[in-house]
XYZ file of N, CA and C in Angstrom:
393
model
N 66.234 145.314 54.268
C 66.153 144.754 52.941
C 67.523 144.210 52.557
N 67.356 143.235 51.999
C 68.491 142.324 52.238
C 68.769 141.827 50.288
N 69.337 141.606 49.677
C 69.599 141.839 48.348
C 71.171 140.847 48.104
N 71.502 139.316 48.340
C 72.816 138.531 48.234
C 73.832 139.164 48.972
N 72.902 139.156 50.265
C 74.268 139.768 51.836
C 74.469 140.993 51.188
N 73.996 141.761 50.811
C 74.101 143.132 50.729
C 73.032 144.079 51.803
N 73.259 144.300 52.653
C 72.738 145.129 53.734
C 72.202 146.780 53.098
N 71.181 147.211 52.764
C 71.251 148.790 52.781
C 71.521 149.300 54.132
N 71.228 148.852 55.353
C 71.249 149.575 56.171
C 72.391 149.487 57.103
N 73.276 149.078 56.790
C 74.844 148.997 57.053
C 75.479 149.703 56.476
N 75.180 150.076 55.030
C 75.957 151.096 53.956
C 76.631 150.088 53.114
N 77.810 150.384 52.677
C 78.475 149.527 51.311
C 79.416 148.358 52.584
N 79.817 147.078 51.440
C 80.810 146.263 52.368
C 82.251 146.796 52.159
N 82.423 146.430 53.079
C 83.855 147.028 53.261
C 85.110 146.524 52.019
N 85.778 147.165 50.891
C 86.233 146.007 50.430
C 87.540 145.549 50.639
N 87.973 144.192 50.096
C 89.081 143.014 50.282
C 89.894 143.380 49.714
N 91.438 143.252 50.155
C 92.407 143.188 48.806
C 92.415 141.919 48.259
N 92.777 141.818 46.963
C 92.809 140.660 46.313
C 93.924 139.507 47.351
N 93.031 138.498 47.263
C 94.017 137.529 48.066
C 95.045 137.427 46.924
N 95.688 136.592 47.722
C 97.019 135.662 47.155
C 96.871 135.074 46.282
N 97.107 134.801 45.545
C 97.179 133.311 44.507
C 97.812 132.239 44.408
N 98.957 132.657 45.300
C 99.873 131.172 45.447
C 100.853 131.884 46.719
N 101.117 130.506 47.171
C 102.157 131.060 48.343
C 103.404 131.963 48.150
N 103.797 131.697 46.820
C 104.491 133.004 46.172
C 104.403 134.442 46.715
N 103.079 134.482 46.196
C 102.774 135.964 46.275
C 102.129 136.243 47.663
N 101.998 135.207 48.414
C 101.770 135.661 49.846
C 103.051 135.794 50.659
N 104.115 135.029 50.299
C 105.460 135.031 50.916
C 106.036 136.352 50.649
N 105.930 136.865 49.321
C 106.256 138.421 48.668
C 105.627 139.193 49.664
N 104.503 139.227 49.436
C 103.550 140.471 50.472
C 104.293 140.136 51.912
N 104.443 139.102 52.453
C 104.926 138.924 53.466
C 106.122 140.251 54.293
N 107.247 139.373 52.900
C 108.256 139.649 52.855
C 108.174 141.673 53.002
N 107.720 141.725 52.106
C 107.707 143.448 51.671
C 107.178 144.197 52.545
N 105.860 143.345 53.773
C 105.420 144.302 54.628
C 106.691 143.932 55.723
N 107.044 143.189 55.678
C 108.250 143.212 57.140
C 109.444 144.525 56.555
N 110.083 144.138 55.403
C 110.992 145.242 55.166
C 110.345 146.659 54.858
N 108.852 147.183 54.770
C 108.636 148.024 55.387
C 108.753 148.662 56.937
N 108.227 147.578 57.452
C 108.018 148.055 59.135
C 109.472 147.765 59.649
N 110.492 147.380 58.882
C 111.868 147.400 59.470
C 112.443 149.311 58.568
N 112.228 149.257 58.080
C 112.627 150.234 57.346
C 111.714 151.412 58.043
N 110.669 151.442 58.418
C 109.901 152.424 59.332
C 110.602 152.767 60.581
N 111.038 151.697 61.748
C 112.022 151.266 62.414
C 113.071 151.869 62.262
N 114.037 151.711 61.007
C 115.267 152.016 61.329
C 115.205 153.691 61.211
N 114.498 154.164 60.592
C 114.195 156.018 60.113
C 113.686 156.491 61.737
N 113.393 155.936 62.241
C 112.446 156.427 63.506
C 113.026 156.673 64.770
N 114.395 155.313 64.661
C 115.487 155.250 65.641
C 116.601 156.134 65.275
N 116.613 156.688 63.879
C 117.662 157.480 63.172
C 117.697 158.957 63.643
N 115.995 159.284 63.499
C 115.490 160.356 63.948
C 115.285 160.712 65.586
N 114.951 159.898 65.953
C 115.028 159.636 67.801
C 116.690 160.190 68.176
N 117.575 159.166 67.402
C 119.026 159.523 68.348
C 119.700 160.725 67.299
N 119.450 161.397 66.249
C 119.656 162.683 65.954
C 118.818 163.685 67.246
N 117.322 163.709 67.083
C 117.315 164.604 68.127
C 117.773 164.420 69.586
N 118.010 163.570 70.012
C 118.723 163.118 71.381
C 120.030 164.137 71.609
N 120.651 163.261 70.399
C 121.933 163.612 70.370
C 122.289 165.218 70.465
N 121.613 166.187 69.500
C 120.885 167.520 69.469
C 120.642 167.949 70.522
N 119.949 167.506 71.700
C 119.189 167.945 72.523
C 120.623 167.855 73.669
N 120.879 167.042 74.025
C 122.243 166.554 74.803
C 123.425 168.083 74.428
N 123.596 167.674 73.373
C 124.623 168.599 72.665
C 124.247 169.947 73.045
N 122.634 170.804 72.888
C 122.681 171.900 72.856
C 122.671 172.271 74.377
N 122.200 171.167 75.128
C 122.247 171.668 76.642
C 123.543 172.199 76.918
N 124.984 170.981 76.481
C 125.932 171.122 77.410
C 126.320 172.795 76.575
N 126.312 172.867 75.502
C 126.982 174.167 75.037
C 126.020 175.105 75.584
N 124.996 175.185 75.544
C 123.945 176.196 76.030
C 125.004 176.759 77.420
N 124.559 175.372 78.295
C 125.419 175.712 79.670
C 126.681 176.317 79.862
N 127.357 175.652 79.112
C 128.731 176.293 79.177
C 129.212 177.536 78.272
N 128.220 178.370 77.649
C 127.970 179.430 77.220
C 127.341 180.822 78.463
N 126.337 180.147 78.692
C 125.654 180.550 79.913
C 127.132 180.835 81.275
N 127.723 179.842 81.657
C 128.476 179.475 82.445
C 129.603 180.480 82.480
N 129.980 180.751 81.400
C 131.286 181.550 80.939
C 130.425 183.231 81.299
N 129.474 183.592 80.844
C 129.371 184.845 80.947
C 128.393 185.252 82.317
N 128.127 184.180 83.173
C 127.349 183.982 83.845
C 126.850 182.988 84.475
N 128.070 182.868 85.669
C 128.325 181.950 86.449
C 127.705 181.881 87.543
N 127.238 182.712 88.022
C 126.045 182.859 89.502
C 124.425 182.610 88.616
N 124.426 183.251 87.890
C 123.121 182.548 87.016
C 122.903 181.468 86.668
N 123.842 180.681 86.099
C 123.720 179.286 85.872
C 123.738 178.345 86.928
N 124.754 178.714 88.118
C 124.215 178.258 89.406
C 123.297 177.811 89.909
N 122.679 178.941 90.105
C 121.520 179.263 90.652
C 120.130 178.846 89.555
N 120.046 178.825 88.372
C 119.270 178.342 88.188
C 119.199 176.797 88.042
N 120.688 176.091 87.752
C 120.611 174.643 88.065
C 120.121 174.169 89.239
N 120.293 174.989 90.104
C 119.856 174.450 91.265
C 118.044 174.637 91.682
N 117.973 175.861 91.171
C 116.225 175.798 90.769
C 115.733 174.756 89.848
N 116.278 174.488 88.834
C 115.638 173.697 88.532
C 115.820 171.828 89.069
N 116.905 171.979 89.713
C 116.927 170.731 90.240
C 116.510 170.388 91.620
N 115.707 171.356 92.143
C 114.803 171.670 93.355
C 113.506 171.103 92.809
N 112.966 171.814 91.914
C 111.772 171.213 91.319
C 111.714 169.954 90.148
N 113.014 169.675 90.143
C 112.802 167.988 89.884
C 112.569 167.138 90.915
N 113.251 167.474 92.117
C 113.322 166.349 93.395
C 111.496 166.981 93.793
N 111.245 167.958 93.628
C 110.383 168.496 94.947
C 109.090 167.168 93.748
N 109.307 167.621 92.179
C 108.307 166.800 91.302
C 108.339 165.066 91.162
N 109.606 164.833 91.650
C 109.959 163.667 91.733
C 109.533 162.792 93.139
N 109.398 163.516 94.362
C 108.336 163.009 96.082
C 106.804 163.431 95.569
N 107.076 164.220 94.680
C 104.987 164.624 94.668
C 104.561 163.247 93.863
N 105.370 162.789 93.260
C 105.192 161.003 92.349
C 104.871 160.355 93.432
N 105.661 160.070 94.427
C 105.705 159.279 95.263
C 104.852 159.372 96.728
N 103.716 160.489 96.506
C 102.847 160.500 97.327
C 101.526 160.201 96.171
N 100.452 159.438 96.044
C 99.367 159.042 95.598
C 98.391 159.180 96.319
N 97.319 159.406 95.633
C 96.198 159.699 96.133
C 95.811 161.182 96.887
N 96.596 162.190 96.859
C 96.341 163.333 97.767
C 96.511 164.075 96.466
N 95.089 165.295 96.218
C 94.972 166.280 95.639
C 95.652 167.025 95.443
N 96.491 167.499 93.976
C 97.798 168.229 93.750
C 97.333 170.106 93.397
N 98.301 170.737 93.591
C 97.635 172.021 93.308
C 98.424 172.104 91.938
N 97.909 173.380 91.427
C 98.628 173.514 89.951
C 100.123 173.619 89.363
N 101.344 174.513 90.599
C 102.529 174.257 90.396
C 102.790 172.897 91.207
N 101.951 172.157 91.746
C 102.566 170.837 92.257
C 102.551 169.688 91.003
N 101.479 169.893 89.913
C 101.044 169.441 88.789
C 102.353 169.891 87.736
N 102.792 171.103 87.541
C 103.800 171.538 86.965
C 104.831 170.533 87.332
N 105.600 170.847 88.331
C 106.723 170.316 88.912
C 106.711 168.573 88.759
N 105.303 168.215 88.999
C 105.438 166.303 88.742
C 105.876 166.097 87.172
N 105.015 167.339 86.374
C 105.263 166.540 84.869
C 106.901 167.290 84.526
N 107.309 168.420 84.974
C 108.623 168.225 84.293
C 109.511 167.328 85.067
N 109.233 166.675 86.141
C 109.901 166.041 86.347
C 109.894 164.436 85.656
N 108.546 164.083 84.958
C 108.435 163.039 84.299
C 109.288 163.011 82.945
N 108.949 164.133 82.482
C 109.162 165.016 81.175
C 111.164 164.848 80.941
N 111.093 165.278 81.974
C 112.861 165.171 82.351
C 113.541 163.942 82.140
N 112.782 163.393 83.216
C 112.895 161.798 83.085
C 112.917 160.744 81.832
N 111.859 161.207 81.177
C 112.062 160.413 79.848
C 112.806 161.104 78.667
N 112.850 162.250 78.740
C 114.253 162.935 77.698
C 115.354 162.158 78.476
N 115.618 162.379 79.646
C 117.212 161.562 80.057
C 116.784 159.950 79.443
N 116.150 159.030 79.673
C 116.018 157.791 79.221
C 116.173 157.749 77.798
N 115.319 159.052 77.150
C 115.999 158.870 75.395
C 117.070 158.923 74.886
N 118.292 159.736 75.812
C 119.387 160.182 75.822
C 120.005 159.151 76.056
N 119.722 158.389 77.335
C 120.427 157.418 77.033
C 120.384 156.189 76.483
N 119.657 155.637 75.829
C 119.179 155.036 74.708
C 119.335 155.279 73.714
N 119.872 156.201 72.876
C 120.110 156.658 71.989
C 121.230 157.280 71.846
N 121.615 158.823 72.347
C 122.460 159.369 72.167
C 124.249 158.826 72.464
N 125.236 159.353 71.809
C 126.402 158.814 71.835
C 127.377 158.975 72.736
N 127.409 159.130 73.819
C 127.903 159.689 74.948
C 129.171 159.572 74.852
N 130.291 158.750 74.052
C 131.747 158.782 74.239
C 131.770 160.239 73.320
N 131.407 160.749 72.040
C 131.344 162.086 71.771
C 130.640 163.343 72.793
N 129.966 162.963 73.763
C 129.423 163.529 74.351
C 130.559 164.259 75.669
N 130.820 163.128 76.395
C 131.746 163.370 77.696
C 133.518 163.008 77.271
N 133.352 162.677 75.954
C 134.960 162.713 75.628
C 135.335 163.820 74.901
């Protein structure tokens, strides 16, 4: 049943915002949605290289906290964990062969790894970092 393009069986029409009225006020709307989505943008990249920067920062002190009271531990677990980056980093590079569950582990922190270091460096400030 059909009633001046009114559908019952569609439900209600969806509604419009009021158009424009003059290129004025479409240039305004324009304008205002760009310096939103720039302003979304700049908060997002603000927040990205704070936690970067954070994340960078708490490793190296973590470590060199760790390091000072426990120097065969930190060793040894850098090196565990940088066993199962390389071992997660060849399980990438074999496709198509059925992974078991720590082989599944080991690929994603090694992805996982991978793109925290890419945020880090994209973001974070490294002359405060290594200077």
């Amino acid at each position: 049943m059909s009633v001046e393009g009114y559908d019952q069986e569609q439900g209600e029409p969806t509604p419009v915002a009021d158009p424009p009225r003059s290129a004025g006020q479409a240039l305004a709307r324009g304008v205002a949605r760009l310096g939103g989505e720039f302003l979304l943008e700049a908060v997002g990249a603000l927040v990205l290289c704070a936690l970067t920067t954070a994340s960078l920062a708490a490793l190296f002190l973590g470590t060199q906290w760790v390091y000072r009271h426990h120097p065969v531990a930190t060793l040894t677990g850098g090196a565990t964990m940088g066993a199962v980056l390389v071992y997660g980093c060849w399980l990438g590079f074999r496709p198509g062969q059925p992974r078991r569950a720590y082989q599944r582990v080991a690929a994603g922190a090694a992805a996982a790894t991978g793109l925290w270091l890419l945020a880090c460096l994209g973001y974070a400030e490294f002359g405060q970092a290594f200077g």
